[in-house]
Coordinates of C-alpha atoms in Angstrom, one line a residue:
M1 CA 90.0 50.6 122.5
S2 CA 90.4 53.9 120.6
F3 CA 88.7 54.9 117.4
Q4 CA 92.0 54.3 115.5
E5 CA 92.5 51.0 117.2
A6 CA 89.1 49.8 116.0
E7 CA 90.0 50.8 112.5
G8 CA 93.5 49.4 112.5
N9 CA 94.7 52.6 110.8
E10 CA 98.2 54.1 110.7
S11 CA 98.5 57.4 112.5
A12 CA 100.5 60.4 111.5
P13 CA 103.1 61.9 113.9
D14 CA 100.5 64.3 115.3
G15 CA 98.3 61.3 116.2
T16 CA 95.7 61.9 113.4
A17 CA 94.5 59.0 111.3
T18 CA 96.0 58.7 107.9
D19 CA 93.4 56.5 106.3
A20 CA 89.7 57.0 105.7
V21 CA 87.4 55.6 108.3
D22 CA 86.0 52.2 107.6
G23 CA 82.6 52.1 109.2
Q24 CA 82.2 48.3 108.8
T25 CA 85.4 47.5 110.6
L26 CA 84.6 49.9 113.3
A27 CA 81.1 48.4 113.8
E28 CA 82.6 44.9 114.2
R29 CA 84.3 46.1 117.3
M30 CA 81.9 48.6 118.7
F31 CA 78.7 46.5 119.0
I32 CA 77.7 43.3 120.7
G33 CA 77.2 40.4 118.3
T34 CA 80.7 39.7 117.0
P35 CA 83.6 38.1 118.9
A36 CA 85.5 41.4 118.9
G37 CA 82.4 43.4 120.0
N38 CA 81.6 40.9 122.7
D39 CA 85.1 41.1 124.1
A40 CA 85.1 44.8 124.0
Y41 CA 81.8 44.8 125.9
I42 CA 83.2 42.5 128.6
A43 CA 86.3 44.7 129.0
A44 CA 84.3 48.0 129.1
I45 CA 81.8 46.7 131.7
D46 CA 84.6 45.3 133.8
R47 CA 86.5 48.6 133.8
C48 CA 83.3 50.5 134.7
R49 CA 82.5 48.1 137.5
D50 CA 86.0 48.5 138.9
A51 CA 85.8 52.3 138.6
V52 CA 82.4 52.4 140.4
L53 CA 83.6 50.2 143.2
S54 CA 86.7 52.2 143.7
A55 CA 84.9 55.6 143.8
V56 CA 81.6 54.7 145.3
G57 CA 82.1 51.4 147.1
E58 CA 85.2 52.7 149.0
A59 CA 84.1 56.3 149.6
D60 CA 84.6 57.7 153.1
R61 CA 82.3 60.7 152.6
P62 CA 79.3 61.5 150.4
Y63 CA 80.9 64.3 148.4
S64 CA 84.2 65.8 147.5
G65 CA 83.1 69.3 148.6
S66 CA 84.0 70.9 145.2
T67 CA 82.2 74.1 144.3
Y68 CA 80.3 74.8 141.1
A69 CA 83.1 77.1 139.9
E70 CA 85.7 74.5 140.6
H71 CA 83.7 72.0 138.4
R72 CA 83.4 74.5 135.6
E73 CA 87.1 75.3 135.7
R74 CA 88.1 71.6 135.8
L75 CA 85.7 70.1 133.2
T76 CA 87.1 71.9 130.1
Q77 CA 87.8 68.9 127.8
D78 CA 86.1 68.6 124.4
T79 CA 82.9 66.7 124.7
I80 CA 82.8 66.0 120.9
P81 CA 86.5 65.6 120.0
E82 CA 87.5 65.1 116.3
S83 CA 89.3 61.8 117.1
G84 CA 88.7 59.1 119.7
R85 CA 90.9 57.5 122.4
K86 CA 91.2 54.2 124.1
I87 CA 88.1 53.4 126.1
D88 CA 90.1 52.5 129.2
E89 CA 91.6 56.0 129.0
V90 CA 88.1 57.5 128.7
I91 CA 86.8 55.5 131.6
E92 CA 89.9 56.5 133.7
D93 CA 89.1 60.2 133.0
L94 CA 85.4 59.4 133.8
A95 CA 86.5 58.1 137.2
T96 CA 88.4 61.2 138.0
D97 CA 86.2 63.8 136.4
V98 CA 82.7 62.4 137.3
L99 CA 82.7 59.5 139.6
E100 CA 85.1 61.0 142.2
E101 CA 83.2 64.3 142.1
S102 CA 79.6 63.0 142.4
V103 CA 77.3 62.9 145.4
Y104 CA 77.0 59.3 146.6
P105 CA 73.4 58.4 147.7
S106 CA 74.9 55.1 149.0
D107 CA 76.8 57.0 151.7
E108 CA 75.2 57.0 155.1
A109 CA 75.6 60.8 155.5
C110 CA 73.8 61.6 152.2
S111 CA 70.4 62.6 153.5
A112 CA 69.2 65.6 151.4
H113 CA 66.8 64.5 148.8
L114 CA 64.5 61.7 147.6
Q115 CA 67.5 60.2 145.9
C116 CA 67.9 56.6 147.0
P117 CA 70.9 54.3 147.0
P118 CA 70.1 51.8 144.2
M119 CA 70.0 48.2 145.3
V120 CA 72.3 45.6 143.7
P121 CA 69.6 43.5 142.0
S122 CA 68.4 46.6 140.1
L123 CA 71.8 47.6 139.1
A124 CA 72.2 44.2 137.5
A125 CA 68.9 44.8 135.8
E126 CA 70.1 48.1 134.5
V127 CA 73.0 46.3 132.8
V128 CA 70.6 43.9 131.1
L129 CA 68.0 46.5 130.0
S130 CA 70.6 48.9 128.6
A131 CA 72.2 46.1 126.5
L132 CA 68.8 44.9 125.3
N133 CA 67.6 48.4 124.5
Q134 CA 64.0 47.5 124.2
S135 CA 61.6 50.3 123.2
M136 CA 58.3 49.9 125.0
D137 CA 56.1 51.7 122.5
S138 CA 55.3 48.7 120.4
F139 CA 55.2 44.9 120.8
D140 CA 57.5 44.2 117.9
Q141 CA 60.2 46.3 119.6
A142 CA 59.8 44.7 123.0
P143 CA 57.8 41.5 122.9
A144 CA 58.7 39.8 126.2
A145 CA 59.2 43.2 127.9
T146 CA 55.7 44.2 126.9
V147 CA 54.1 41.2 128.6
L148 CA 56.4 41.5 131.7
E149 CA 55.5 45.1 132.2
E150 CA 51.8 44.3 131.9
Q151 CA 52.3 41.5 134.6
V152 CA 54.1 43.9 136.9
I153 CA 51.3 46.5 136.4
D154 CA 48.6 43.9 137.2
D155 CA 50.4 43.0 140.5
L156 CA 50.7 46.6 141.4
T157 CA 47.0 47.4 140.8
S158 CA 46.3 44.4 143.1
L159 CA 48.7 45.7 145.7
F160 CA 46.9 49.0 145.9
G161 CA 43.4 47.4 145.7
L162 CA 42.4 49.3 142.5
G163 CA 40.1 46.6 141.2
D164 CA 39.9 44.2 138.3
G165 CA 39.5 46.8 135.6
A166 CA 42.6 48.8 136.6
D167 CA 45.7 49.3 134.4
G168 CA 48.8 51.3 134.3
V169 CA 52.1 52.2 132.6
F170 CA 55.7 52.8 133.7
T171 CA 56.8 56.4 133.6
S172 CA 59.9 58.5 134.2
G173 CA 58.6 59.4 137.7
G174 CA 56.1 61.5 139.6
T175 CA 56.2 64.6 137.4
Q176 CA 55.1 62.6 134.4
S177 CA 52.6 60.5 136.4
N178 CA 51.0 63.5 137.9
L179 CA 50.7 65.2 134.6
Q180 CA 49.1 62.1 133.1
G181 CA 46.6 61.8 135.9
L182 CA 45.5 65.4 135.5
L183 CA 45.4 65.1 131.7
L184 CA 43.0 62.2 131.9
A185 CA 41.0 64.1 134.6
R186 CA 40.7 67.1 132.3
E187 CA 39.8 65.0 129.2
H188 CA 37.1 63.0 131.2
Y189 CA 35.5 66.1 132.7
V190 CA 35.3 68.1 129.5
A191 CA 33.9 65.1 127.6
E192 CA 31.3 64.4 130.3
V193 CA 30.2 68.0 131.1
F194 CA 30.8 69.8 127.9
D195 CA 30.5 66.9 125.4
R196 CA 33.8 68.0 123.9
S197 CA 37.2 66.4 123.2
V198 CA 40.0 68.6 124.2
R199 CA 42.3 66.4 122.1
T200 CA 40.5 67.3 118.9
S201 CA 38.8 70.6 119.6
G202 CA 40.8 72.3 122.3
L203 CA 39.7 73.7 125.7
P204 CA 36.1 74.9 125.9
P205 CA 35.5 78.7 126.5
T206 CA 34.5 77.9 130.1
A207 CA 37.9 76.3 130.8
E208 CA 39.0 79.4 132.7
K209 CA 36.6 78.3 135.4
M210 CA 38.0 74.8 135.8
R211 CA 39.7 74.1 139.1
I212 CA 42.1 71.6 140.7
L213 CA 42.2 71.3 144.4
T214 CA 45.2 70.1 146.4
S215 CA 47.1 70.6 149.7
E216 CA 49.2 73.7 150.2
D217 CA 52.0 71.2 150.9
A218 CA 51.5 69.3 147.6
H219 CA 54.3 68.9 145.1
F220 CA 54.9 71.8 142.7
T221 CA 54.2 69.5 139.7
V222 CA 50.4 69.8 140.4
A223 CA 50.6 73.5 139.5
Q224 CA 53.1 72.7 136.7
A225 CA 50.8 70.2 135.2
A226 CA 47.9 72.7 135.3
A227 CA 50.1 75.2 133.3
Q228 CA 51.1 72.5 130.8
L229 CA 47.4 71.5 130.3
G230 CA 46.5 75.0 129.3
L231 CA 44.5 75.7 132.5
G232 CA 47.1 77.9 134.1
E233 CA 48.6 77.7 137.6
D234 CA 45.7 79.9 138.9
A235 CA 43.4 77.0 138.3
V236 CA 45.0 75.2 141.3
V237 CA 43.3 75.9 144.6
T238 CA 45.5 75.1 147.6
V239 CA 43.8 73.9 150.7
P240 CA 45.2 74.7 154.2
T241 CA 46.9 71.9 156.2
G242 CA 47.0 71.3 159.9
D243 CA 50.0 71.0 162.3
A244 CA 50.8 67.6 160.8
H245 CA 50.8 69.2 157.3
Q246 CA 47.9 67.0 156.1
M247 CA 45.1 68.5 154.1
D248 CA 42.2 69.6 156.3
P249 CA 39.0 68.0 155.1
D250 CA 36.8 70.7 156.6
E251 CA 38.8 73.4 154.8
L252 CA 38.4 71.4 151.6
A253 CA 34.7 71.2 152.1
D254 CA 34.5 74.9 152.7
E255 CA 36.6 75.6 149.6
L256 CA 34.4 73.4 147.5
A257 CA 31.4 75.4 148.7
R258 CA 33.1 78.7 147.8
L259 CA 33.9 77.4 144.3
K260 CA 30.3 76.4 143.8
Q261 CA 29.1 79.8 144.9
A262 CA 31.6 81.4 142.4
N263 CA 30.2 79.3 139.6
C264 CA 33.6 77.6 139.1
H265 CA 34.1 74.0 137.9
P266 CA 36.2 71.9 140.2
F267 CA 37.0 68.7 138.4
A268 CA 40.0 67.1 140.2
L269 CA 41.3 66.6 143.7
V270 CA 44.9 65.7 144.3
G271 CA 45.8 64.0 147.6
T272 CA 49.3 63.5 148.7
A273 CA 50.7 60.4 150.3
G274 CA 54.2 61.6 151.3
T275 CA 54.8 65.3 150.9
T276 CA 58.3 66.3 149.9
D277 CA 59.1 68.5 152.9
F278 CA 57.4 66.5 155.7
G279 CA 56.4 63.1 154.3
S280 CA 52.9 63.8 155.4
V281 CA 50.0 61.7 154.2
D282 CA 46.6 63.3 153.6
P283 CA 43.5 61.7 155.1
L284 CA 42.7 59.8 151.9
N285 CA 39.4 58.3 152.9
D286 CA 38.0 61.7 153.9
L287 CA 39.3 63.2 150.6
A288 CA 37.7 60.3 148.7
D289 CA 34.4 60.9 150.3
L290 CA 34.4 64.5 149.2
A291 CA 35.6 63.6 145.8
D292 CA 32.6 61.2 145.5
E293 CA 30.2 63.8 146.8
H294 CA 31.3 66.5 144.3
D295 CA 32.0 64.1 141.4
L296 CA 35.8 65.0 141.3
W297 CA 38.5 62.9 139.8
F298 CA 40.6 61.7 142.7
H299 CA 44.3 61.5 142.0
V300 CA 46.8 60.4 144.7
D301 CA 50.4 61.4 144.4
A302 CA 52.1 58.6 146.3
A303 CA 55.4 59.0 144.6
L304 CA 57.0 58.7 148.1
G305 CA 54.4 57.0 150.3
G306 CA 53.4 54.3 147.9
A307 CA 56.2 52.2 149.3
L308 CA 54.3 51.8 152.5
A309 CA 51.8 49.5 150.8
L310 CA 54.4 46.7 151.1
S311 CA 54.6 47.1 154.9
E312 CA 52.3 45.4 157.3
T313 CA 53.3 47.9 159.9
H314 CA 52.7 51.1 157.9
A315 CA 50.3 50.2 155.1
G316 CA 47.4 51.6 157.2
K317 CA 48.7 55.1 156.6
L318 CA 47.5 54.7 153.0
D319 CA 43.9 53.8 153.9
G320 CA 41.7 55.2 151.1
I321 CA 44.3 55.0 148.4
E322 CA 42.3 52.1 146.8
R323 CA 39.6 54.7 146.1
A324 CA 41.8 56.7 143.8
D325 CA 40.9 57.2 140.2
S326 CA 44.6 57.5 139.4
L327 CA 47.8 57.0 141.3
T328 CA 51.4 58.0 141.2
V329 CA 54.2 55.7 142.6
D330 CA 57.9 56.1 142.3
F331 CA 60.3 53.2 142.6
H332 CA 63.3 55.4 142.5
K333 CA 62.5 56.8 145.9
L334 CA 61.7 54.6 148.9
L335 CA 61.9 51.4 146.8
Y336 CA 65.6 51.8 146.0
Q337 CA 65.6 51.6 142.2
P338 CA 68.0 53.4 139.9
I339 CA 66.6 56.6 138.4
S340 CA 64.3 56.7 136.5
C341 CA 61.5 54.3 137.5
G342 CA 57.9 55.4 138.2
V343 CA 54.5 54.1 137.5
F344 CA 51.1 55.6 136.8
L345 CA 48.1 53.5 137.8
L346 CA 44.5 54.0 136.6
S347 CA 41.5 52.4 138.4
D348 CA 39.5 52.2 135.1
G349 CA 42.0 51.1 132.4
D350 CA 39.4 51.9 129.7
K351 CA 40.0 55.6 130.3
F352 CA 43.4 55.3 128.7
E353 CA 41.3 55.7 125.5
L354 CA 40.9 59.4 126.3
M355 CA 44.6 59.9 125.4
G356 CA 45.4 57.0 123.0
R357 CA 46.1 57.4 119.4
N358 CA 47.2 55.1 116.5
A359 CA 50.0 55.5 114.0
A360 CA 50.0 53.1 111.0
Y361 CA 53.7 52.4 111.3
L362 CA 53.7 51.8 115.1
N363 CA 50.3 50.7 116.6
P364 CA 47.7 50.4 113.9
K365 CA 44.1 49.6 115.0
S366 CA 44.2 46.3 113.3
D367 CA 47.0 45.0 115.7
Q368 CA 45.9 42.1 117.9
V369 CA 48.7 42.6 120.4
S370 CA 49.5 45.2 123.1
N371 CA 51.3 48.3 122.0
L372 CA 51.9 50.2 125.2
V373 CA 52.5 53.6 123.4
S374 CA 48.7 54.1 123.6
K375 CA 49.0 54.4 127.4
S376 CA 52.1 56.6 127.7
L377 CA 53.0 60.2 127.2
Q378 CA 56.3 59.0 125.8
T379 CA 56.8 57.2 122.5
T380 CA 60.3 55.7 122.9
R381 CA 60.5 54.4 126.5
R382 CA 62.9 52.3 128.5
F383 CA 62.2 48.8 129.8
D384 CA 62.3 50.2 133.4
A385 CA 59.8 47.6 134.7
L386 CA 62.7 45.1 134.6
K387 CA 64.3 46.8 137.6
P388 CA 61.5 46.3 140.2
Y389 CA 60.8 42.9 138.6
V390 CA 64.3 41.7 139.4
A391 CA 64.3 43.4 142.8
F392 CA 61.0 41.9 143.9
R393 CA 61.9 38.5 142.5
T394 CA 65.2 38.7 144.5
L395 CA 63.9 40.1 147.8
G396 CA 60.2 39.2 147.8
R397 CA 57.6 41.5 149.3
E398 CA 58.8 40.7 152.8
G399 CA 62.4 41.7 152.0
M400 CA 61.4 45.0 150.4
A401 CA 59.1 45.8 153.3
A402 CA 61.8 45.1 155.8
L403 CA 64.0 47.8 154.1
V404 CA 61.1 50.3 154.1
D405 CA 60.3 49.6 157.7
R406 CA 63.9 50.1 158.7
T407 CA 64.0 53.4 157.0
V408 CA 60.8 54.7 158.6
T409 CA 62.0 53.5 162.0
L410 CA 65.3 55.4 161.5
A411 CA 63.3 58.6 160.9
D412 CA 61.5 58.3 164.2
R413 CA 64.8 57.8 166.0
A414 CA 66.4 60.7 164.2
A415 CA 63.4 62.9 165.3
S416 CA 64.0 61.7 168.9
L417 CA 67.7 62.8 168.7
I418 CA 66.6 66.3 167.5
R419 CA 63.9 66.6 170.2
S420 CA 66.5 65.8 172.9
D421 CA 68.9 68.5 171.8
P422 CA 68.0 72.1 172.8
G423 CA 70.1 73.4 169.9
F424 CA 67.5 72.0 167.4
E425 CA 63.8 72.5 166.9
L426 CA 61.7 69.8 165.2
S427 CA 59.2 71.0 162.7
C428 CA 56.7 68.1 163.1
P429 CA 56.9 64.4 163.9
P430 CA 57.9 62.4 160.8
T431 CA 55.3 60.2 159.1
I432 CA 57.5 58.3 156.7
N433 CA 61.2 59.1 156.3
I434 CA 61.6 62.9 156.3
V435 CA 62.7 64.8 159.3
T436 CA 62.4 68.6 159.1
F437 CA 64.1 70.7 161.7
R438 CA 66.1 73.9 162.4
Y439 CA 69.1 75.0 164.4
T440 CA 68.3 77.6 167.1
P441 CA 71.1 80.1 167.8
E442 CA 72.2 80.3 171.4
R443 CA 72.6 84.0 171.3
D444 CA 70.7 86.9 169.7
H445 CA 72.2 88.9 166.9
P446 CA 72.6 92.7 167.7
A447 CA 71.1 93.8 164.4
R448 CA 69.0 91.0 163.0
S449 CA 65.6 89.7 164.0
P450 CA 65.6 86.2 165.6
D451 CA 64.1 84.6 162.5
E452 CA 66.4 86.3 160.1
W453 CA 69.4 85.5 162.3
A454 CA 68.4 81.8 162.5
D455 CA 67.7 81.7 158.8
R456 CA 71.3 82.9 158.1
I457 CA 72.9 80.5 160.5
N458 CA 71.0 77.5 159.1
R459 CA 72.0 78.4 155.6
R460 CA 75.6 78.8 156.6
A461 CA 75.7 75.5 158.5
R462 CA 74.2 73.6 155.6
D463 CA 76.5 75.2 153.1
R464 CA 79.6 74.5 155.2
L465 CA 78.6 70.9 155.7
L466 CA 78.3 70.4 152.0
A467 CA 81.6 72.2 151.3
S468 CA 83.3 69.9 153.8
G469 CA 82.0 66.8 152.0
C470 CA 81.1 65.2 155.3
G471 CA 77.4 65.3 154.8
V472 CA 74.5 66.4 152.6
V473 CA 71.3 67.7 154.0
A474 CA 68.5 69.7 152.3
R475 CA 67.1 73.1 152.9
T476 CA 63.5 74.2 152.7
E477 CA 61.2 76.8 154.2
V478 CA 58.4 76.3 156.8
D479 CA 56.1 79.3 157.4
G480 CA 58.7 81.5 155.6
C481 CA 61.6 80.4 157.8
V482 CA 64.6 78.4 156.7
H483 CA 64.6 74.8 157.9
L484 CA 66.9 71.9 157.3
K485 CA 65.8 68.4 156.3
L486 CA 67.0 64.9 156.6
T487 CA 65.5 62.7 153.9
L488 CA 66.5 59.3 155.0
M489 CA 66.7 56.9 152.1
N490 CA 69.5 54.6 153.0
P491 CA 68.6 51.4 155.0
R492 CA 72.3 51.1 155.9
T493 CA 72.3 54.4 157.8
T494 CA 72.3 54.0 161.6
V495 CA 71.3 56.1 164.5
A496 CA 75.0 56.6 165.2
D497 CA 75.5 58.0 161.7
I498 CA 72.6 60.4 162.2
R499 CA 74.0 61.5 165.6
E500 CA 77.4 62.2 164.0
L501 CA 75.9 64.1 161.1
L502 CA 73.8 66.3 163.5
L503 CA 76.8 67.0 165.7
T504 CA 78.9 68.0 162.6
L505 CA 76.1 70.3 161.4
K506 CA 75.6 71.8 164.8
G507 CA 79.4 72.5 165.0
Y508 CA 79.3 74.4 161.8
A509 CA 76.2 76.4 163.0
A510 CA 77.9 77.2 166.3
Q511 CA 81.1 78.4 164.4
A512 CA 79.1 80.6 162.1
E513 CA 77.2 82.1 165.1
T514 CA 80.3 82.6 167.2
K515 CA 82.2 84.3 164.3
A516 CA 79.4 86.7 163.6
I517 CA 78.9 87.7 167.3
S518 CA 82.7 88.0 167.9
N519 CA 82.8 90.5 165.0
H520 CA 80.3 92.6 166.9
G521 CA 77.6 91.6 164.5
I522 CA 79.6 92.5 161.4
E523 CA 79.8 89.2 159.5
S524 CA 82.8 88.7 157.2
D525 CA 82.1 88.3 153.5
D526 CA 83.4 84.8 153.2
R527 CA 80.6 83.6 150.9
L528 CA 80.7 80.0 149.7
D529 CA 80.5 79.3 146.0
F530 CA 77.3 77.2 146.1
A531 CA 74.8 79.4 144.3
P532 CA 73.5 76.6 142.1
V533 CA 73.1 74.4 145.2
C534 CA 71.6 76.7 147.8
G535 CA 70.6 80.0 146.3
S536 CA 72.1 83.1 144.9
A537 CA 75.0 85.1 146.3
D538 CA 72.5 87.9 147.0
E539 CA 70.5 85.5 149.2
E540 CA 73.6 84.4 151.0
S541 CA 74.4 88.0 151.9
R542 CA 71.0 88.7 153.5

């Protein structure tokens, strides 16, 4: 219904309301809790459901192929109009303007990022939690939700073997969880070594010597967290990896020795269980040994790889994760939950006191109930625990594990396809669900080096694939060279789907190569308008 319909006002010939707005009458129709509001909710949800199924459920490709400029030119309507319209008209516009012009992670050829197709049980949970609108900061805003989140956290700490004293909290995802882990590591170290509270007194003068160690293939949020914590990105020491892109424990031991010689203060070690570019898992037991030896806080970023804990086949890849002081796991990656849904786990739940605070209006010290705000970097927070709760209750651990296992197996088979094709070069064998590779041109370029030439063709092929709407793959760099990446998140995707995607990609690469060579090495300036997606126009012209 429109704003005017909700008011029952007469309209002037130009469509403007002639009477003053009656907020009470409007409220009766715009909120659940009245017959009119309940009916409006049913109608709106039904319309949205139909629009989603029409656009997403019946899609024949993962993207329309529209460019950034085309979206800017098309989306010109007022976002805050003076007067409203019928909601079915708004949803109809939404279907055309947004739904039909989105990337669909549910499509079998959408394989670029750690962006999963959300499973049906969790989509149902999203409807419920949005309507309930519980705020997880205090018990009196989310009573049943508070207890349910605590129960889910307890089961997760058991799943990862973190011990009886472990605790945790749901987060927006890996960025927040990694920040929280390093925040607690910093607070704990400064309190123990310098007898000082950073929260009350700030960083000690010797903070410029504090160091965080992590893999050279770790997620950028480790460095970002160091900057946000006032230590600076220079406080992060990256440790070399081997051919499998796992942190080398010998290199780590050498780096710790160098830091000691330089009178630095290493206080945290971040291991990765599932790197973004390769899905690699660091040797967690070896890292835990060194963390124990040097009294380091051991944080494990398992935003991707944490899902392997459900699998009897692949859980062994996480050996040593139970020794972590803190742990990041994302449900909106390989556990198929709608964004956002992550969790931060802490082996010693008492250490949440290092960051907790009390507000008289929200979580006074006298309260005898749980107010989860004391564990979170957020105050207002969604009831995201409901999504994995509904998913696990529906599928069970066995069902969720079967989906994870299928996706990991698909990555192995995709890697076999790439190995068997002389037109492609596999970067390294996949560990979880990420397959990184590169197209190798058949002919040399008369004026470009082999790597520069291959970089350009790989960029072009990826861009043209996206512009066609037939597939979405990612781009990254390995040893300074452009590579492509299949991030396989969809259990519905088959080997045949991957084969078709690779053939299409290879066709675009061959076209770009042939066109350049046939022009005697002078490539035409037919740049695609995908600067926000794949780099600047200057980069495209290299």
